[in-house]
CSV table of C-alpha atoms in Angstrom, one decimal:
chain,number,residue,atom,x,y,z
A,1098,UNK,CA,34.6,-16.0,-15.0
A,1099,UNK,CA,34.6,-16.8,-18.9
A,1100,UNK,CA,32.3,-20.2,-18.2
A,1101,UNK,CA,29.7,-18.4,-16.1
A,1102,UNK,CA,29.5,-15.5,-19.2
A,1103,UNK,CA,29.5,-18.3,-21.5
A,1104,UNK,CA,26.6,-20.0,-19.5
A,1105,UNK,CA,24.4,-17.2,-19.3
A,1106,UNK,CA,24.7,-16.5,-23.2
A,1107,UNK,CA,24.2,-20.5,-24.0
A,1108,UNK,CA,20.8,-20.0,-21.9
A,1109,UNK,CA,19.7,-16.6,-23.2
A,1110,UNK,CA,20.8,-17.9,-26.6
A,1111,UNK,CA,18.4,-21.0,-26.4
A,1112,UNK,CA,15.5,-19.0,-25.1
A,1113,UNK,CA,15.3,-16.9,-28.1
A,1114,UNK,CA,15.3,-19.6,-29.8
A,1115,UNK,CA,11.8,-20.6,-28.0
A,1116,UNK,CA,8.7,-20.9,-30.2
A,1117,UNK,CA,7.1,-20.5,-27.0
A,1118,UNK,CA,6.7,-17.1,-25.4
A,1119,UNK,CA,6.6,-17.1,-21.7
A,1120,UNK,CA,4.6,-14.1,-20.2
A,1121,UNK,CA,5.9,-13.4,-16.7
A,1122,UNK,CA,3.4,-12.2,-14.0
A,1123,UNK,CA,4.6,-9.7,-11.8
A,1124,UNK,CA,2.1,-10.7,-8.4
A,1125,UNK,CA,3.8,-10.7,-5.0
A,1126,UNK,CA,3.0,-11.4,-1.7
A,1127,UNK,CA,3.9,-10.4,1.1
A,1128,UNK,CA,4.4,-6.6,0.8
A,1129,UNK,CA,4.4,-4.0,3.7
A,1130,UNK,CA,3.4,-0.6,2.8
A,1131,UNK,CA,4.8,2.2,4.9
A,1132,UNK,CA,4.0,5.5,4.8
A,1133,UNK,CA,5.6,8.8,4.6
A,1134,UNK,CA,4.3,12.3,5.7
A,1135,UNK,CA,4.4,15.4,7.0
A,1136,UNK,CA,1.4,17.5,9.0
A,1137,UNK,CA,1.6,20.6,11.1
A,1138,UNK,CA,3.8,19.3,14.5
A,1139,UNK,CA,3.9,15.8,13.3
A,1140,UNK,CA,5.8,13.7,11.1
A,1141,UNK,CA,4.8,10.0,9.7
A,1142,UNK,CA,8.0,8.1,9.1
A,1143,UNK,CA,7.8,4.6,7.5
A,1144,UNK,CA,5.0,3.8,9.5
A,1145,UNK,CA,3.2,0.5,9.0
A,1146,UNK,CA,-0.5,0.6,7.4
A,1147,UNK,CA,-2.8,-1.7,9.2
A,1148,UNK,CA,-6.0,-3.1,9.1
A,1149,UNK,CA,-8.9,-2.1,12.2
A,1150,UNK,CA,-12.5,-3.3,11.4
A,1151,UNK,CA,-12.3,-3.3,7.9
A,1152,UNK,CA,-10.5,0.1,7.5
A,1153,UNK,CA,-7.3,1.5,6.8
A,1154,UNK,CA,-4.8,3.1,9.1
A,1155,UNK,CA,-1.5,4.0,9.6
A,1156,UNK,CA,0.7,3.9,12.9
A,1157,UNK,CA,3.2,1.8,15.4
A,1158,UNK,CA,0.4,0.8,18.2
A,1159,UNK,CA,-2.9,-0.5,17.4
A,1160,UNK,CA,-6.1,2.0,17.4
A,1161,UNK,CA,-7.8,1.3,20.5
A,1162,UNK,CA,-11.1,1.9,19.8
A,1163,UNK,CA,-11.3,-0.9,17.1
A,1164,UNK,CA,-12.1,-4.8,17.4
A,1165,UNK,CA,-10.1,-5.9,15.3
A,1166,UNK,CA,-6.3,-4.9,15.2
A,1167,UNK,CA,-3.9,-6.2,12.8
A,1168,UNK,CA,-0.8,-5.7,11.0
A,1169,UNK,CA,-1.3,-6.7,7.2
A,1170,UNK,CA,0.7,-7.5,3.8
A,1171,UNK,CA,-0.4,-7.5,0.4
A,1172,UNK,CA,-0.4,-9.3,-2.3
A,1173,UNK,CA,0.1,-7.0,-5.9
A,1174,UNK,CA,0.4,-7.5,-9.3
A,1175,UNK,CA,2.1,-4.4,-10.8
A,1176,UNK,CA,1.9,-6.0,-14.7
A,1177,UNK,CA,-1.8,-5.7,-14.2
A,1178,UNK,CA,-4.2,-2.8,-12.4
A,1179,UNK,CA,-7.3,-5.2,-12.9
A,1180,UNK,CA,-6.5,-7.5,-10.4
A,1181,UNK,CA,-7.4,-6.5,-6.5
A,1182,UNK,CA,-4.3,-6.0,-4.6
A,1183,UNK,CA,-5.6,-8.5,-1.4
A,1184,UNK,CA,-4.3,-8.5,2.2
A,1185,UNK,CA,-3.3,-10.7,4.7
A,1186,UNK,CA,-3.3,-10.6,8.2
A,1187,UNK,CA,0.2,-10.3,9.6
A,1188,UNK,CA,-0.5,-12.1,12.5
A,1189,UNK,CA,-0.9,-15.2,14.8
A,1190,UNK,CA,-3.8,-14.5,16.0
A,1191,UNK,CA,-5.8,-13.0,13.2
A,1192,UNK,CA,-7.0,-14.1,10.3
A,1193,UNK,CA,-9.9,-13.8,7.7
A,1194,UNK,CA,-11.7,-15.8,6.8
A,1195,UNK,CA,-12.5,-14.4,3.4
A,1196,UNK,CA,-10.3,-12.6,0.5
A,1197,UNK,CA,-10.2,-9.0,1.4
A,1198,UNK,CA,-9.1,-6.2,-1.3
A,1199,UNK,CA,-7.7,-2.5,-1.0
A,1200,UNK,CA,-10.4,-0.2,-2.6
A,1201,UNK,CA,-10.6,3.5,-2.6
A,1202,UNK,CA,-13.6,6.2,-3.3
A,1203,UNK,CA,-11.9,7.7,-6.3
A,1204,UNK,CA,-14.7,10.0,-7.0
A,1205,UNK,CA,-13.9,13.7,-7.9
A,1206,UNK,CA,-14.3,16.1,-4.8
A,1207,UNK,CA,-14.5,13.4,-2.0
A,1208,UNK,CA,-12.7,12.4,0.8
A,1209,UNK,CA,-13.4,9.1,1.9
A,1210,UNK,CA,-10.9,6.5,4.3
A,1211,UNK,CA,-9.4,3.5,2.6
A,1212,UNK,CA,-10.6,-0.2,3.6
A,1213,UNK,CA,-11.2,-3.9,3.1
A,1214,UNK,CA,-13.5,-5.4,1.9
A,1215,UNK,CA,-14.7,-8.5,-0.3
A,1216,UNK,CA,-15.5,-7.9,-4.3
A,1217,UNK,CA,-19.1,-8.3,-3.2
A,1218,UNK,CA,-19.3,-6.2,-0.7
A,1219,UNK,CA,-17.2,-2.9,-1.6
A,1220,UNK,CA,-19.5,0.8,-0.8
A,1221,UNK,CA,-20.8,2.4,-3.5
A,1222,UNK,CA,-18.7,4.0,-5.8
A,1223,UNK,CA,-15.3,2.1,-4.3
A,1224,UNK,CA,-13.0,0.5,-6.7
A,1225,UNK,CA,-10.2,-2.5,-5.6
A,1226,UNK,CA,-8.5,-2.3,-9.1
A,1227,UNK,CA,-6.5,0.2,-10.4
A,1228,UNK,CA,-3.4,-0.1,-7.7
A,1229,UNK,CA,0.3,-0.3,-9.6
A,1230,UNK,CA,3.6,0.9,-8.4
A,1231,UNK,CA,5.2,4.0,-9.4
A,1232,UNK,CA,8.5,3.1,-8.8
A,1233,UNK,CA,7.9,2.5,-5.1
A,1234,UNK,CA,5.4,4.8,-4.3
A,1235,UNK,CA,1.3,3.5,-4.6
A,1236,UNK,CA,-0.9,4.8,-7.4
A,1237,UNK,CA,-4.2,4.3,-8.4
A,1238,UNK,CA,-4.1,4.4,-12.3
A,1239,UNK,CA,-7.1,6.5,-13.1
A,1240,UNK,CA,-6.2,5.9,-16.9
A,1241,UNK,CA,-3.2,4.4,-18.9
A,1242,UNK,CA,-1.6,7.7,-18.7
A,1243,UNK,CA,-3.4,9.5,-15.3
A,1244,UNK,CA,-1.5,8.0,-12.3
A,1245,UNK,CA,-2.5,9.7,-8.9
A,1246,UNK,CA,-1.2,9.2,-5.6
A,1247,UNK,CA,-4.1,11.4,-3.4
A,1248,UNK,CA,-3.2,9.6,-0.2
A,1249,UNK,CA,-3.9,12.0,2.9
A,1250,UNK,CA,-3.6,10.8,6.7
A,1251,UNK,CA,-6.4,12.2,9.5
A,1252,UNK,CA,-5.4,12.0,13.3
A,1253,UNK,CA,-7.3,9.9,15.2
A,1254,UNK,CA,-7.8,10.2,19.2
A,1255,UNK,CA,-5.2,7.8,19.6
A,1256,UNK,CA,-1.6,9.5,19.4
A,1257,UNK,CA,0.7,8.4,16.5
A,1258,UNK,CA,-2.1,6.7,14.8
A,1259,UNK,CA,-3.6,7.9,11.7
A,1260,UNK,CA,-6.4,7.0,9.5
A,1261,UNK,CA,-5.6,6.5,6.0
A,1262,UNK,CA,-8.2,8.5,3.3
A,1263,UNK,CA,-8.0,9.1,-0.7
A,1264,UNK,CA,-8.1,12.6,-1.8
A,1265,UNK,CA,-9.9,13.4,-4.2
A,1266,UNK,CA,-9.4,16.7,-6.0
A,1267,UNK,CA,-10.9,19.7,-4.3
A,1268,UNK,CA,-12.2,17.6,-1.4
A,1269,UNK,CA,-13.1,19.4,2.0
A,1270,UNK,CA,-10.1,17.9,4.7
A,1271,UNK,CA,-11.0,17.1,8.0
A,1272,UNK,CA,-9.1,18.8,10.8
A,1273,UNK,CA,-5.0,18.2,10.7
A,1274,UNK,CA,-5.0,16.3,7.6
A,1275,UNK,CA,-1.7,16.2,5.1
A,1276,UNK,CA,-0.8,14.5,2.2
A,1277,UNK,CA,1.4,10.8,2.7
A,1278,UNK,CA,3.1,8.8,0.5
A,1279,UNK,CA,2.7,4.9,0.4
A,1280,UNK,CA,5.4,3.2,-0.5
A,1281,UNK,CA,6.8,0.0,-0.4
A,1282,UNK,CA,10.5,0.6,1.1
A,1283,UNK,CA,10.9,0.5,5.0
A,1284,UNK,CA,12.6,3.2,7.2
A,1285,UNK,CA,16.3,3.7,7.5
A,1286,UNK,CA,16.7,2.4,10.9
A,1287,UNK,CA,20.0,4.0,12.8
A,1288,UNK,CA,22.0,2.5,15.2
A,1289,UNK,CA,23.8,3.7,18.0
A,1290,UNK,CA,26.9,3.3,16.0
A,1291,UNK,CA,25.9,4.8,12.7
A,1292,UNK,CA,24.4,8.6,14.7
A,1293,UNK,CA,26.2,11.3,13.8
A,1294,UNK,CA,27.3,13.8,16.6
């Protein structure tokens, strides 16, 4: 037990002693976001977010209207909100075949769905910077010190599937909205052997 102390203070020890400073980048792929919710009668759970034509939803079972179905990851950087958070398809038999970012409508008083798109071809007024993690949760940092987590979830026609909007402040909601939170930790899953009776 004494070495293994000893070791980690030699190697501490010599890296302060480093003219060099190493800056350590905080990007990482392969992130699921989940999110979390509660509506009037319905109740979002850890439920994937997933990419259908170029938008943003959230559910278990793919929307059916849509082309394109696919479960996705991200890739983040939480050291810095300049750099796009970018997606990849989570699937054998998807891909794209360009770099797609995460944007939002941040825009005071609107209510607008998340998507994907390239740099090049984000709508007017969307944004693909900004995204950092508070603790788990996703925020869009407005400013240094204005972090805001307006995530809202719309039914669609297909049960248990959701699309996923920004809120902005004192935006008109669309029938059965509520408020979600993205967040990077899964669902508890219980088993048969861990319910309580």
């Amino acid at each position: 037990m004494l070495f293994i102390y000893a070791a980690v203070a030699c190697v501490l020890g010599s890296a302060s002693t480093s003219s060099a400073a190493t800056i350590r980048r905080d990007t990482v792929s392969g992130v699921s976001i989940f999110a979390y919710g509660v509506g009037t009668d319905v109740e979002i759970r850890g439920d994937h977010v997933f990419y259908a034509d170029g938008l943003a939803y959230i559910g278990r079972t793919p929307l059916s209207s849509a082309t394109t179905n696919t479960n996705i990851t991200f890739t983040t950087d939480s050291d810095d909100t300049t750099v796009p958070w970018t997606i990849t398809a989570n699937s054998t038999s998807t891909s794209f075949n360009e770099t797609l970012d995460l944007y939002i409508i941040p825009t005071a008083a609107t209510f607008n769905q998340v998507g994907f798109a390239t740099s090049d071809d984000l709508p007017t007024d969307a944004v693909s910077s900004g995204f950092s993690w508070f603790g788990t949760q996703v925020a869009y940092a407005a400013s240094e010190s204005d972090y805001q987590m307006q995530f809202a979830a719309v039914p669609t026609n297909d049960t248990g599937v959701f699309a996923l909007y920004w809120d902005g402040a004192g935006a008109t909601t669309l029938d059965g909205t509520f408020p979600v939170t993205l967040k990077s930790t899964p669902p508890t899953v219980v088993t048969d052997s861990e319910s309580v009776e």
